[in-house]
Coordinates of C-alpha atoms and ligand atoms in Angstrom, one line a residue:
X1001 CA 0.3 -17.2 -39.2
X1002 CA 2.8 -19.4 -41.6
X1003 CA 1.1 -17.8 -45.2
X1004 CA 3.2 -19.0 -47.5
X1005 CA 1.9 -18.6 -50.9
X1006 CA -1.2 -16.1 -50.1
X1007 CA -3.0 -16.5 -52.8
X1008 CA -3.3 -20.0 -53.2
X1009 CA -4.3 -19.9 -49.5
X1010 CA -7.5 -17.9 -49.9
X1011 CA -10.0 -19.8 -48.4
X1012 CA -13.3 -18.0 -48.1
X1013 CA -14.5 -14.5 -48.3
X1014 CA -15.6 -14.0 -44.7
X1015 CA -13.9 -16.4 -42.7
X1016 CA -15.3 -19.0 -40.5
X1017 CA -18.8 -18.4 -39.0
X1018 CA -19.3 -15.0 -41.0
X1019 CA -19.2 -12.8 -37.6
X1020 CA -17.3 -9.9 -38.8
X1021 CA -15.2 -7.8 -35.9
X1022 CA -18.2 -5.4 -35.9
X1023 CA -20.0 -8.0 -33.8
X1024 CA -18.1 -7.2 -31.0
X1025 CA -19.0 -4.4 -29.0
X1026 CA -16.4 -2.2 -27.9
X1027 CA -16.8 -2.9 -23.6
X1028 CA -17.8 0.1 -21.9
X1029 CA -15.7 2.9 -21.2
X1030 CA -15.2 4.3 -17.7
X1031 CA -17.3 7.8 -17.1
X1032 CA -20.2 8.3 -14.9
X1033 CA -21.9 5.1 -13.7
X1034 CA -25.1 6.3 -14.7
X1035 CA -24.3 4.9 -18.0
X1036 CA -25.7 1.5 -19.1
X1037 CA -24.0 -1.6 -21.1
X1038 CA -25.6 -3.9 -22.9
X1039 CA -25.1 -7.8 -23.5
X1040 CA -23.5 -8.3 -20.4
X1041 CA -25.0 -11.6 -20.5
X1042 CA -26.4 -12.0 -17.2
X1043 CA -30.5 -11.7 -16.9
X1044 CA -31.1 -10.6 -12.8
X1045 CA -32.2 -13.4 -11.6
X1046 CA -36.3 -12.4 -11.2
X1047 CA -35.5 -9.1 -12.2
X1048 CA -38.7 -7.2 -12.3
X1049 CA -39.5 -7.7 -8.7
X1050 CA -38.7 -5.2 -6.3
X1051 CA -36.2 -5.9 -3.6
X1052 CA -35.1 -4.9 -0.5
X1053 CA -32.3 -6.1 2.2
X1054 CA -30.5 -4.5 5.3
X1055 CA -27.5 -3.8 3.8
X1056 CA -25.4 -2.8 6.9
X1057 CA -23.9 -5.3 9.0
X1058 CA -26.2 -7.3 11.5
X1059 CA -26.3 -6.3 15.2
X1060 CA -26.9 -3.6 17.8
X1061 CA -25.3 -0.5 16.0
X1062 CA -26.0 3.5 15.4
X1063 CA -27.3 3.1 12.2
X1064 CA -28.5 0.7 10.1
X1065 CA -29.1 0.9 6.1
X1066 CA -32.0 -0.4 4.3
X1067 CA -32.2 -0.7 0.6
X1068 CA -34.2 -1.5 -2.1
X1069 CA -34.0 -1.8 -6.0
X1070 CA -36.5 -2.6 -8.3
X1071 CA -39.3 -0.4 -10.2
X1072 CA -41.5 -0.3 -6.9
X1073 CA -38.9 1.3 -5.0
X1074 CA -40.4 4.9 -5.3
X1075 CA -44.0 3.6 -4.2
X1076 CA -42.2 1.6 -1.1
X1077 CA -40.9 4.6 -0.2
X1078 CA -43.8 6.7 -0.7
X1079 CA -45.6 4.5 1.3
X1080 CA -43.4 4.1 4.3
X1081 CA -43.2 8.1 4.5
X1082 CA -46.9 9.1 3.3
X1083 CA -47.8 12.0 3.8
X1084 CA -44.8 13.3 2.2
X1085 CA -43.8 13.4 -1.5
X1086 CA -40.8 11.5 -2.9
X1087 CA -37.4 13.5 -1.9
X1088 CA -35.3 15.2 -4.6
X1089 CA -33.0 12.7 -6.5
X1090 CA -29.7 11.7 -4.1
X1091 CA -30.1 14.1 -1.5
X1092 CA -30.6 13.1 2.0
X1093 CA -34.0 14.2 3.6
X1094 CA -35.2 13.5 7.6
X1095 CA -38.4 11.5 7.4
X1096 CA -40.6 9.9 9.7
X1097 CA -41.5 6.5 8.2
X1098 CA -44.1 4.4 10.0
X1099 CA -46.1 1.1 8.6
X1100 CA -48.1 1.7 5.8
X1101 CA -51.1 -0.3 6.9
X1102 CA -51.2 0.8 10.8
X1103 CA -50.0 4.0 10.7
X1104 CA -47.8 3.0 12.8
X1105 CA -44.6 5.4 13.4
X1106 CA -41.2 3.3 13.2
X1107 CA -38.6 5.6 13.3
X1108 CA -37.3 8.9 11.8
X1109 CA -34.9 8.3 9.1
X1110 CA -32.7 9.3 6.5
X1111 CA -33.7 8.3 3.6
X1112 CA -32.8 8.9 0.1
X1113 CA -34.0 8.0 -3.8
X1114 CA -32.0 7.6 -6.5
X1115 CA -34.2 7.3 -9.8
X1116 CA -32.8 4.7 -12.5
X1117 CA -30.3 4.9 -14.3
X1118 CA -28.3 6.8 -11.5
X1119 CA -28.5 4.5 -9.3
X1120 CA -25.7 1.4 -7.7
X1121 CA -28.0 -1.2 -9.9
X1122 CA -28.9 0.9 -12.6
X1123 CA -32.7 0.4 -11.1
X1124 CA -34.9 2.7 -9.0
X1125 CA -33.3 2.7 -5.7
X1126 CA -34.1 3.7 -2.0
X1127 CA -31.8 3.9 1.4
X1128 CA -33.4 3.9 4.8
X1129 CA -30.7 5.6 6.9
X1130 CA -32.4 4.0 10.2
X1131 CA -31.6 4.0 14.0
X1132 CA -29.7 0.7 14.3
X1133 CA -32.0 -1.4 17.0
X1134 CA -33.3 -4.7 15.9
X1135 CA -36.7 -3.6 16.6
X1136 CA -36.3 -0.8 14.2
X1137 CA -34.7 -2.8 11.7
X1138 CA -37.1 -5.9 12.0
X1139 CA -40.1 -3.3 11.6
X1140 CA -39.2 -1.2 8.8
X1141 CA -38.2 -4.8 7.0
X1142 CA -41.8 -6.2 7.7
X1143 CA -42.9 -2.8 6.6
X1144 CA -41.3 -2.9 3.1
X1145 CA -42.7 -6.6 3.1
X1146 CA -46.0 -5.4 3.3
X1147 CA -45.7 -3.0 0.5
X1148 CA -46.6 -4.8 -2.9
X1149 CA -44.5 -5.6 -5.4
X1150 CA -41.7 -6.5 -2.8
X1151 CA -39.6 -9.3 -1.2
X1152 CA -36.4 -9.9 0.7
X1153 CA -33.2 -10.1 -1.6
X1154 CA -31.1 -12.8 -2.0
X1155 CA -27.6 -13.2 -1.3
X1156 CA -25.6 -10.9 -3.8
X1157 CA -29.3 -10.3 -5.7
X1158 CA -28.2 -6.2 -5.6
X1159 CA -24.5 -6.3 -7.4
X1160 CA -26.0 -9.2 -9.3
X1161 CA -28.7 -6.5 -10.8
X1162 CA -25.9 -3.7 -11.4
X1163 CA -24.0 -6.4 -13.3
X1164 CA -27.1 -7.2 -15.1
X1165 CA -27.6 -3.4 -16.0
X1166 CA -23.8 -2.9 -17.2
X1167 CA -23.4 -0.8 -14.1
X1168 CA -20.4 -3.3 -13.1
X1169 CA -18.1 -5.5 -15.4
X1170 CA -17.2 -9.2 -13.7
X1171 CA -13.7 -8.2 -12.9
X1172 CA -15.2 -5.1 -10.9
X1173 CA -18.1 -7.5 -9.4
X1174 CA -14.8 -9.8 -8.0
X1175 CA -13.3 -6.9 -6.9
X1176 CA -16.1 -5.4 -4.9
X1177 CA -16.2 -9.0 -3.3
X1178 CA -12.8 -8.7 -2.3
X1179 CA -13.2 -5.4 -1.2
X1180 CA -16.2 -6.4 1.7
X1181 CA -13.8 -9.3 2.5
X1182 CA -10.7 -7.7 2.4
X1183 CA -8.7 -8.1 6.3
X1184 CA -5.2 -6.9 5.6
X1185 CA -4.0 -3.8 3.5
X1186 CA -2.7 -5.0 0.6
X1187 CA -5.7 -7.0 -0.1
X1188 CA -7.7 -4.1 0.1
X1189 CA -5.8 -1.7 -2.4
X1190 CA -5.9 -4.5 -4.5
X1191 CA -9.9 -4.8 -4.6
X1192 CA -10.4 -1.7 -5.3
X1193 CA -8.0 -1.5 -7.7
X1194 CA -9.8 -4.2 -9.4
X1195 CA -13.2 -2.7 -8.3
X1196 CA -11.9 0.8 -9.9
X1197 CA -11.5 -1.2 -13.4
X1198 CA -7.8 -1.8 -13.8
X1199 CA -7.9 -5.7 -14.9
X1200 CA -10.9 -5.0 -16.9
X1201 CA -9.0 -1.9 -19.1
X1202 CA -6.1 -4.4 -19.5
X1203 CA -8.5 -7.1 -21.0
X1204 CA -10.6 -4.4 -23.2
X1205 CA -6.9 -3.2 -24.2
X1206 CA -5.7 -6.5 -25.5
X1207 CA -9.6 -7.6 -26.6
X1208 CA -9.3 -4.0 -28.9
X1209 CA -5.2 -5.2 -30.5
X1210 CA -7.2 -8.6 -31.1
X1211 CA -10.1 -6.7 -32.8
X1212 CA -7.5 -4.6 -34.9
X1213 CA -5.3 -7.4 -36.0
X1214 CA -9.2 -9.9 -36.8
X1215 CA -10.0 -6.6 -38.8
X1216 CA -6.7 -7.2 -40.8
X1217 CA -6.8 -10.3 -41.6
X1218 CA -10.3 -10.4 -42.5
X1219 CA -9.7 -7.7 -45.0
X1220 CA -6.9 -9.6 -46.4
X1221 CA -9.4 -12.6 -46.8
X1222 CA -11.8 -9.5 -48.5
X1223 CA -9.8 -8.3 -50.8
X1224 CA -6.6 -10.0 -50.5
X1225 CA -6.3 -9.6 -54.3
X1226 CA -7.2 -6.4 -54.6
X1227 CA -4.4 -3.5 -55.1
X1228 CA -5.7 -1.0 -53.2
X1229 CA -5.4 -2.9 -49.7
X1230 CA -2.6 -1.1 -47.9
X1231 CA 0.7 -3.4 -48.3
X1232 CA 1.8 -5.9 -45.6
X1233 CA -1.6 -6.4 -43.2
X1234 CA -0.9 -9.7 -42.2
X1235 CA 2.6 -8.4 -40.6
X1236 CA 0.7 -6.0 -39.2
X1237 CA -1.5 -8.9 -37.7
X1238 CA 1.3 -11.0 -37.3
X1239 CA 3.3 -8.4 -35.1
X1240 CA 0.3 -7.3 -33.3
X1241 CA -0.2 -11.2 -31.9
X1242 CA 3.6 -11.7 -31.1
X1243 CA 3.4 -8.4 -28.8
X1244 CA -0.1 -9.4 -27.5
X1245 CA 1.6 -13.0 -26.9
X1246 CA 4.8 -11.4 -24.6
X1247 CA 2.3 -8.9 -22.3
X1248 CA -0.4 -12.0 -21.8
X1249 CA 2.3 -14.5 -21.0
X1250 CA 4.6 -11.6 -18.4
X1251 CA 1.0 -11.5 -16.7
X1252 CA 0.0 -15.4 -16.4
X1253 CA 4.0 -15.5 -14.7
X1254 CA 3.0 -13.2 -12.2
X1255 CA -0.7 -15.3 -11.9
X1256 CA 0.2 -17.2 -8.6
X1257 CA 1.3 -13.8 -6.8
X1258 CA -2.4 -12.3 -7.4
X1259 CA -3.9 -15.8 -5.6
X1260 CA -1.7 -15.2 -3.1
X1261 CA -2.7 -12.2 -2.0
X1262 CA -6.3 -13.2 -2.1
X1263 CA -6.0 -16.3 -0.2
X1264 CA -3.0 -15.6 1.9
X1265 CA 0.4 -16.8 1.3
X1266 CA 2.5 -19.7 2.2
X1267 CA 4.9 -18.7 5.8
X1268 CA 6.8 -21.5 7.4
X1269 CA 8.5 -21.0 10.5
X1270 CA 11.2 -23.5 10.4
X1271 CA 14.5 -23.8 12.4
X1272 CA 16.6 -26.9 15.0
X1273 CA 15.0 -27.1 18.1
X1274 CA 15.0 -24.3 20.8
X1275 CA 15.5 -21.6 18.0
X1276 CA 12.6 -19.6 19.1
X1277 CA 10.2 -20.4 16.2
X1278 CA 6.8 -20.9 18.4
X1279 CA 7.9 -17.9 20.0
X1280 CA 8.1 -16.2 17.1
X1281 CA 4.8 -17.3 15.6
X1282 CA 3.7 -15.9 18.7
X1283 CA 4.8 -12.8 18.1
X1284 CA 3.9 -12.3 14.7
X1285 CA 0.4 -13.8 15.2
X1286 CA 0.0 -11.3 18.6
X1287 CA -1.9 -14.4 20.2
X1288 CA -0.2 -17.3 22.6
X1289 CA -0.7 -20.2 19.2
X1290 CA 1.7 -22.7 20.2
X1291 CA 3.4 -23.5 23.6
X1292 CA 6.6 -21.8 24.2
X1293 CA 9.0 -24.1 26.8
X1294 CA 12.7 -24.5 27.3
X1295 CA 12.4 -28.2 26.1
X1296 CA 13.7 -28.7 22.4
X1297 CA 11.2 -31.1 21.0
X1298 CA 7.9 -28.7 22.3
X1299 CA 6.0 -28.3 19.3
X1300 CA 5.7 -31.4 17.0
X1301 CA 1.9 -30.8 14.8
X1302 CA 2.1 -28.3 12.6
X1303 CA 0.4 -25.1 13.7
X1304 CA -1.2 -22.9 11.4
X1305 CA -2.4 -19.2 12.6
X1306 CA -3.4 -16.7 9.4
X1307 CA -2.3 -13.0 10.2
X1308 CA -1.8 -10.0 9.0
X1309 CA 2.1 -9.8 8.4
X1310 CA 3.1 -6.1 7.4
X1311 CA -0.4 -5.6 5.6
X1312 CA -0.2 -8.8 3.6
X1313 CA -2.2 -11.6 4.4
X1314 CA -0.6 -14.7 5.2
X1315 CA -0.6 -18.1 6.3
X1316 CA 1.8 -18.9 9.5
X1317 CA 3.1 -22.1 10.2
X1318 CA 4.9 -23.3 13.1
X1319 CA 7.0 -26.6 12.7
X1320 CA 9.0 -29.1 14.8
X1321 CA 12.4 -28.5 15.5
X1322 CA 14.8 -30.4 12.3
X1323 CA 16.6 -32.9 14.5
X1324 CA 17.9 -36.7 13.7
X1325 CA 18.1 -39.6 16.4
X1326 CA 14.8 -39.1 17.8
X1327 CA 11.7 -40.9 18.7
X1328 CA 8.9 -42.2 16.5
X1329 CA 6.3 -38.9 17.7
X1330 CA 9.2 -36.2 16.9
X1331 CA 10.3 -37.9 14.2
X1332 CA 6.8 -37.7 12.5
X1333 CA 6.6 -34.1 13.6
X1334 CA 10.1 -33.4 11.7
X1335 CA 8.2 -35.4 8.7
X1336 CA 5.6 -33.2 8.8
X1337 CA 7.3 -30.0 8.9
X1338 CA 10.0 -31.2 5.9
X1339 CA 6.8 -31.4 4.1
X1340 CA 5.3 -27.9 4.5
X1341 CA 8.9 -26.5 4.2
X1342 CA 8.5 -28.0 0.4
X1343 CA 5.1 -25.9 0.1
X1344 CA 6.3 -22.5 1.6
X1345 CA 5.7 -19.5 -0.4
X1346 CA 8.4 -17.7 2.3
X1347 CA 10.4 -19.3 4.7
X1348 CA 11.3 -18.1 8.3
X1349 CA 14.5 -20.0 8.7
X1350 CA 15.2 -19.1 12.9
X1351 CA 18.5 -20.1 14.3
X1352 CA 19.3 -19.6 17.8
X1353 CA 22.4 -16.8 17.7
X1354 CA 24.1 -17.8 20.5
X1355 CA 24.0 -21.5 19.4
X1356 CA 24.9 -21.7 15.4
X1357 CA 27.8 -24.0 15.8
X1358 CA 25.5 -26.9 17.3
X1359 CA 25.4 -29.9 14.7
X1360 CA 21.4 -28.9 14.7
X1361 CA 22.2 -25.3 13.8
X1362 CA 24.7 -26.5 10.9
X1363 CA 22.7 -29.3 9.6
X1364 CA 19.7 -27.0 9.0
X1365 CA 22.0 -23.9 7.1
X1366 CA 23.8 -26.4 5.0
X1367 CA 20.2 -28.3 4.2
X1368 CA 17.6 -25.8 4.3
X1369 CA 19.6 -22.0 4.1
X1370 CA 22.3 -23.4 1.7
X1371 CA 25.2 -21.3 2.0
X1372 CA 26.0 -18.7 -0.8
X1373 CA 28.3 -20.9 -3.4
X1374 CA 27.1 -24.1 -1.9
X1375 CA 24.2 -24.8 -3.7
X1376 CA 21.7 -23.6 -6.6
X1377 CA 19.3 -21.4 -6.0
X1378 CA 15.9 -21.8 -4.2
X1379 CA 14.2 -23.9 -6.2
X1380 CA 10.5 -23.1 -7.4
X1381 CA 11.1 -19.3 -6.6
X1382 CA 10.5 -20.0 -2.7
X1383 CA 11.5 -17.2 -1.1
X1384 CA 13.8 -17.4 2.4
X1385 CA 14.1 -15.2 5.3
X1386 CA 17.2 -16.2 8.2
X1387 CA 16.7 -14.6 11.2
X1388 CA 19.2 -15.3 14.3
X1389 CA 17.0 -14.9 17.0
X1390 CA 18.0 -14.9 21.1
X1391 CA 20.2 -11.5 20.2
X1392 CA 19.7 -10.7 23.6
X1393 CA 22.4 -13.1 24.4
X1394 CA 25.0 -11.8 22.7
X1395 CA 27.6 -9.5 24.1
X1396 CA 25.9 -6.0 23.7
X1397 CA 27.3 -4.0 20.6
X1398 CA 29.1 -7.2 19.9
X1399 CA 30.0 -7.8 16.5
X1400 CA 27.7 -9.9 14.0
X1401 CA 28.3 -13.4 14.8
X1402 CA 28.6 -15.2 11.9
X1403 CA 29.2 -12.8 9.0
X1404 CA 29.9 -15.3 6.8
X1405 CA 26.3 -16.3 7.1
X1406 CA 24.0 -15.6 3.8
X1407 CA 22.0 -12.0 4.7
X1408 CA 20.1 -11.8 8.3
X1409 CA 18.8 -10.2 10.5
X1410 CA 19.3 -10.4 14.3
X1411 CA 16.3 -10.6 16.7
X1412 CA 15.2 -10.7 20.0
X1413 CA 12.0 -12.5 20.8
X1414 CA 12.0 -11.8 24.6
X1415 CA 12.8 -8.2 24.3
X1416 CA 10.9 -7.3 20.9
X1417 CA 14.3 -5.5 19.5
X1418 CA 15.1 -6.3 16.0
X1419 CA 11.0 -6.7 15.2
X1420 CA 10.3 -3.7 13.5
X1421 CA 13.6 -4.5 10.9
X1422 CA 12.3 -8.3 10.2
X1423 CA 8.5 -6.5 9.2
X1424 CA 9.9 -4.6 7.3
X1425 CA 11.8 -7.3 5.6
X1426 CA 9.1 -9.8 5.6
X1427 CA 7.2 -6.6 3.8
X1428 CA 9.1 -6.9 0.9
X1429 CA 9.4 -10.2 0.5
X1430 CA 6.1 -10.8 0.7
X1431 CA 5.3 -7.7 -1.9
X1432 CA 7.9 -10.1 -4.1
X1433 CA 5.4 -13.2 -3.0
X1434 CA 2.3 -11.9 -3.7
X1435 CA 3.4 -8.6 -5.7
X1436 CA 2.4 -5.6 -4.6
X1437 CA -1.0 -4.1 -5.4
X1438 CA 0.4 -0.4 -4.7
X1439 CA 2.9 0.0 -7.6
X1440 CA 2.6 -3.3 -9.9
X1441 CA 0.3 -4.5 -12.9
X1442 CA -3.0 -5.5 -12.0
X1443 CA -2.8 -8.9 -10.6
X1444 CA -4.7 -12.0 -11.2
X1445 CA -6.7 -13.0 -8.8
X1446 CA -9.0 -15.8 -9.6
X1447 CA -7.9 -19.1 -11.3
X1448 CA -10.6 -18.1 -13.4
X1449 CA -8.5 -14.9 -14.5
X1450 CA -5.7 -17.1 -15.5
X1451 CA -7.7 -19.7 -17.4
X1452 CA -8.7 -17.9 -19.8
X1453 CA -6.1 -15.6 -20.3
X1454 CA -4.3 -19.2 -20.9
X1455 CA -6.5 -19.7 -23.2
X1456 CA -6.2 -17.0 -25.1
X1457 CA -2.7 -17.4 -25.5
X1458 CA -3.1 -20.8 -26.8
X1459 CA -5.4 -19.5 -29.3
X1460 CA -3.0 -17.2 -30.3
X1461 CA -0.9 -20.4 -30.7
X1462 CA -3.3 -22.0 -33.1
X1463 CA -3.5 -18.7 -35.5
X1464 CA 0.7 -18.5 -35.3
X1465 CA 0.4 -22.3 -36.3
X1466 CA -2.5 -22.1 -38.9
X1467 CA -2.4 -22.0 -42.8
X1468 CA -5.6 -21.7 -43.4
X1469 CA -6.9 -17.5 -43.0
X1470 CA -10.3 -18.4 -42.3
X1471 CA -8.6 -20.7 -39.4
X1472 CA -6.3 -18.0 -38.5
X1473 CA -9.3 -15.4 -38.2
X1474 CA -11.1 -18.0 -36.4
X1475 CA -8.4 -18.9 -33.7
X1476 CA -7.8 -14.8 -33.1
X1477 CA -12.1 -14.5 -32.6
X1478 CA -11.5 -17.4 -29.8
X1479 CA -8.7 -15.5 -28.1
X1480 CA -10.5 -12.6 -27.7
X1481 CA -13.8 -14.5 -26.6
X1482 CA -11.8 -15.5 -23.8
X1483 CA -10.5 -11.8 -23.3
X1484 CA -14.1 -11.3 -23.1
X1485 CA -14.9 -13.7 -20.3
X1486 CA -12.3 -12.3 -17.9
X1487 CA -15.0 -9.2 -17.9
X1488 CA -18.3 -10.7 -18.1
X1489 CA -19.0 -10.9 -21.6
X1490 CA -21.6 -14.1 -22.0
X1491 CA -20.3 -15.7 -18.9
X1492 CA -21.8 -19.1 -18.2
X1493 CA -24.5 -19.1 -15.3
X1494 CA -22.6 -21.3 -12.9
X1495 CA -19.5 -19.0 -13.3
X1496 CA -21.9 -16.0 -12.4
X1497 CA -23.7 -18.2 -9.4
X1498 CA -20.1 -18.7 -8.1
X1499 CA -18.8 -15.4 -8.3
X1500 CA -22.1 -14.0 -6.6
X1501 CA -21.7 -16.3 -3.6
X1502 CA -19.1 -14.5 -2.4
X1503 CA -21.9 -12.2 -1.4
X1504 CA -23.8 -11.8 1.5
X1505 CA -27.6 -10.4 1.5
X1506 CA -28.0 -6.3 1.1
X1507 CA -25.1 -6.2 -1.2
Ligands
LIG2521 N1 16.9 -15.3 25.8 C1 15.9 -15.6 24.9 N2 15.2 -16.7 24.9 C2 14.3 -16.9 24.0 C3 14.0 -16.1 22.9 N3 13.1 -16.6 22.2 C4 12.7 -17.7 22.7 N4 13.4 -18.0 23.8 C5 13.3 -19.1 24.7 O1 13.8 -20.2 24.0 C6 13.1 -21.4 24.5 C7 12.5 -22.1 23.3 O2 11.6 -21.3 22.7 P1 10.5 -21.9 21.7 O3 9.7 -20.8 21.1 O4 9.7 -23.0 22.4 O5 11.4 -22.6 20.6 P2 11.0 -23.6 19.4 O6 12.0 -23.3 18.4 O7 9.6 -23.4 19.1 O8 11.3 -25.0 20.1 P3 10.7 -26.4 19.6 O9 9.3 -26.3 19.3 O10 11.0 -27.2 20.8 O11 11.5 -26.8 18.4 C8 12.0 -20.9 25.4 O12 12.5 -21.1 26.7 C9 11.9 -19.5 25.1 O13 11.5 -18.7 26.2 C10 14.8 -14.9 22.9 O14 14.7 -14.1 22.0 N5 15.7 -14.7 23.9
LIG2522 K1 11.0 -25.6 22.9
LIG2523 MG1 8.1 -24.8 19.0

C-alpha cells in the first residue's frame, strides 16, 4: 500500500462492504474424514434421494462393488438381506441378499454399512461386495431399484455428495479424478498428492497470511488513531503481501509443468533423414507406429503415439527427416515437422553416428542442436536431448566420435544397447518438463489453478498500488476470494459441473 500521510487517508471505519476477516471460515483442517465442513458451496444435486451405482469397473470380473448413499441406504440394505439385522458399522459381514419383492436369492455377498458421518459422502452408505457376473450385477441393481426411496446415480453424483458434505475440498475432488485416470507413474503420485490435500494446505496457508495481514489493516482503519494499536501494522501488512507476492508468483512459473504432467508433454523426435527416428519412436512407444525402411524420405506426416516414457506421460512425435532440395510431398513433410519442433516441450534430436559429417547431419546440429558457444540458449525453456544412434556401427570400444559435440548419448536401435541410459536421461528431463511430483511443490494442475492464483496476485497488485485503506482492505479480501476458489469455496456451478465430468458413474 503507498500510505503516505495516514491520517488524512482514513477513509471509513470498516472498510468496503463491512465483512470483517471473521467472515471467513478458517477451511478445514486435515484429521479423520468423519468430520464435516460447512459452506462448501455446492448443494448435491437432488440430494435427499438415495442413490446407488456399480462402482467397480464394467465387465466379467471376480467381484463387483455396489454402492449406495443417501438416508435410505440402511432400509435398502435391510431389505436386500431381510431376515437379518443391519451389520455392525464398517465391518465386513457374509450375507445372502435376494430381491425384496420375490424372495428371490441373488447372491451371497459382502456387504458393509457405514452410518453418516463416517462415511466416503458424509451420508449413510452401503457396499455390496458381489460375485462379478452381469446377471448378478444387473439383479442386485434392479433390486436396489425396487427399493423405495432409490435411483441410479449420475455420473460423479457420489464425490459430488462428499464435496457437498465437506468430506472433500475441490483440489482433493481434481485429484481423486486424476487419480482413476492416472496411466503413468508420475501422474499418479501426483493425484494423490493432490487427493491427500497438498495444494489445498498451500492455498489455506496463503488464504490464513491474507487473513492476518486484512486483520491489520482493518484494525488500522479501527483505530488507526488510537495509541494503543501496536506500532507499524501496515508494514506488517505490507511485508506479509510482498512475501505472499514472491511464493504465489515461484508457483504460477512452475504452472505449465503441472499441465504437463496431466495432459502429457510435448516429445519430438527430430533428426536428417535415415537417423533412426521412426525407429526410435518405435521403440519408445513398444508398438510398430510408423514404418521403419532404409529409404531416407520414409516418414513425411507427423506421427503422434502417447506413452509412458520413464513414468511420465508424454506425447511422441515422429517427423520427416530435415533435408533441402526436395520434392513438393517431402518438402511439406519437413514444413510440418519445423513446426512441431517450435512446439516441443523436449526434443529427441537423433543423428545417425556413423554419418555426422553428411551436410544433413551438420545442417541440423548447427540449426536445431546449436553447438555450445554458437548460439543463445534454447529459447522458451525447450528442453533438448541428442542422441547418436546406429552405435552398432561403430568400431567396438571405439572412442566417442565426435567429442566436441554438446552432451550425448550413444544408442543402438537395432540392438537395444544404450536404452536403458537414454530412459533414464529422458527421466530427468522430463521431471525438469513436467517437475516432478515425488520431491517438488505441489504442482498446478488445471488452468483453473493458475487463474486464480493469477488473480490473486493481481489483487495483491491493486492493494500495493492503492491509497485508499478501505481499497487496500478491499483488494487483499479479493485475493483471498480467489485463494478460496482454488479449494471450493463458493465455486460457480458450471466450474463444479466441469470438474465432476471427469467422473464416471459409481464414483
Ligand atoms: N545398424 C543400425 N541400423 C538402424 C538403427 N536404427 C535404425 N536403423 C536403420 O536405419 C534405417 C532408417 O531407419 P528409420 O527409422 O526409418 O529412420 P528415419 O530417421 O525415421 O528415416 P526417415 O523417416 O526416412 O527420415 C532403417 O533401415 C533402419 O533399420 C540402428 O541402431 N542400427
Ligand atoms: K527411412
Ligand atoms: Mg521415419
Amino acid at each position: 500500500m503507498m500510505i503516505e500521510n495516514r491520517g488524512a487517508l482514513y477513509q471509513s471505519r470498516r472498510g468496503v462492504g463491512g465483512a470483517s476477516c471473521q467472515d471467513w471460515k478458517p477451511p478445514r483442517q486435515r484429521g479423520p474424514r468423519s468430520c464435516t465442513r460447512q459452506g462448501s458451496g455446492a448443494p448435491a444435486p437432488g440430494s435427499g434421494a438415495t442413490i446407488f451405482a456399480l462402482s467397480s469397473g464394467q465387465g466379467r470380473c471376480g467381484i463387483a462393488v455396489i454402492r449406495t448413499s443417501g438416508p435410505s441406504s440402511g432400509h435398502a440394505l435391510r431389505s436386500l438381506t431381510a431376515p437379518r439385522d443391519l451389520p455392525p458399522a464398517r465391518s465386513a459381514c457374509l450375507r445372502l441378499l435376494s430381491h425384496p419383492r420375490s424372495g428371490e436369492p441373488l447372491d451371497h455377498a459382502l456387504v458393509l454399512w457405514f452410518p453418516g458421518p463416517q462415511s466416503f459422502t458424509g451420508e449413510d452408505c452401503a457396499e455390496f461386495h458381489v460375485h462379478g457376473g452381469p446377471a448378478v450385477v444387473s439383479g442386485v441393481l434392479q433390486a436396489l431399484g425396487s427399493v423405495p426411496g432409490l435411483r441410479p446415480a449420475e455420473a460423479g453424483e457420489f464425490t459430488r455428495r462428499a464435496f457437498a458434505h465437506g468430506k472433500l475440498s475441490l483440489t482433493e475432488v481434481e485429484g481423486l479424478a486424476d487419480l482413476i485416470h492416472a496411466e503413468t507413474e508420475a501422474q499418479r503420485r501426483q493425484a494423490l498428492r493432490q487427493l491427500d490435500g497438498e495444494l489445498g494446505h498451500l492455498c489455506h496457508g496463503w488464504a490464513k497470511t491474507l487473513t492476518k495481514a486484512l486483520a491489520h489493516v482493518e484494525a488500522y482503519i479501527d483505530f488507526g488513531e488510537d495509541d494503543n494499536l501496536e506500532e507499524g501494522v501496515l508494514e506488517q501488512a505490507d511485508s506479509q503481501v510482498r512475501e505472499l507476492e514472491l511464493a504465489l508468483s515461484a508457483h504460477l512459473r512452475d504452472a505449465r509443468r503441472g499441465q504437463r504432467l496431466r495432459s502429457g508433454a510435448h516429445v519430438v523426435v527430430a533428426g536428417p533423414p535415415n537417423a533412426g527416428k521412426s525407429s526410435l519412436v518405435n521403440l519408445l512407444s513398444r508398438k510398430p507406429v510408423s514404418i521403419v525402411s532404409p529409404e531416407p524420405g520414409t516418414t513425411r506426416d507427423v506421427l503422434e503415439t502417447p506413452v509412458d516414457l520413464a513414468g511420465f506421460p508424454a506425447l511422441l512425435s515422429d517427423t520427416a527427416g530435415l533435408r533441402e532440395g526436395v520434392g513438393p510431398v517431402e518438402q511439406e513433410g519437413v514444413r510440418r515437422a519445423r513446426e512441431r519442433l517450435e512446439q516441443a516441450d523436449l526434443i529427441l534430436a537423433v543423428l545417425d553416428a556413423s554419418d555426422l559429417a553428411s551436410p544433413s547431419s551438420c545442417n541440423f546440429l548447427d540449426t536445431v542442436v546449436v553447438r555450445p558457444g554458437a548460439g543463445s540458449p534454447r529459447e522458451n525453456s525447450q528442453r533438448l536431448l541428442l542422441v547418436l544412434n546406429k552405435s552398432d556401427l561403430l568400431p567396438r570400444g571405439g572412442p566417442d566420435p565426435r567429442p566436441d559435440l554438446p552432451p550425448h548419448l550413444l544408442l543402438s536401435c537395432l540392438t537395444g544397447e544404450g536404452l536403458n541410459g537414454l530412459l533414464e536421461a529422458l527421466r530427468k528431463e522430463l521431471a525438469e518438463v513436467c517437475g516432478d511430483p515425488s520431491t517438488g511443490p505441489p504442482l498446478l494442475t488445471r488452468v483453473r489453478h493458475q487463474h486464480h492464483l493469477q488473480g490473486c496476485l493481481d489483487a495483491l497488485g491493486h492493494y500495493k498500488q492503492t491509497k485508499d485503506l478501505a481499497l487496500a482492505a478491499e483488494a487483499l479480501r479479493l485475493a483471498r476470494g480467489h485463494l478460496g476458489r482454488i479449494t471450493g469455496g463458493g465455486g460457480t456451478e458450471e466450474v463444479l459441473d466441469i470438474i465432476f465430468r471427469d467422473f464416471c458413474v459409481g464414483k
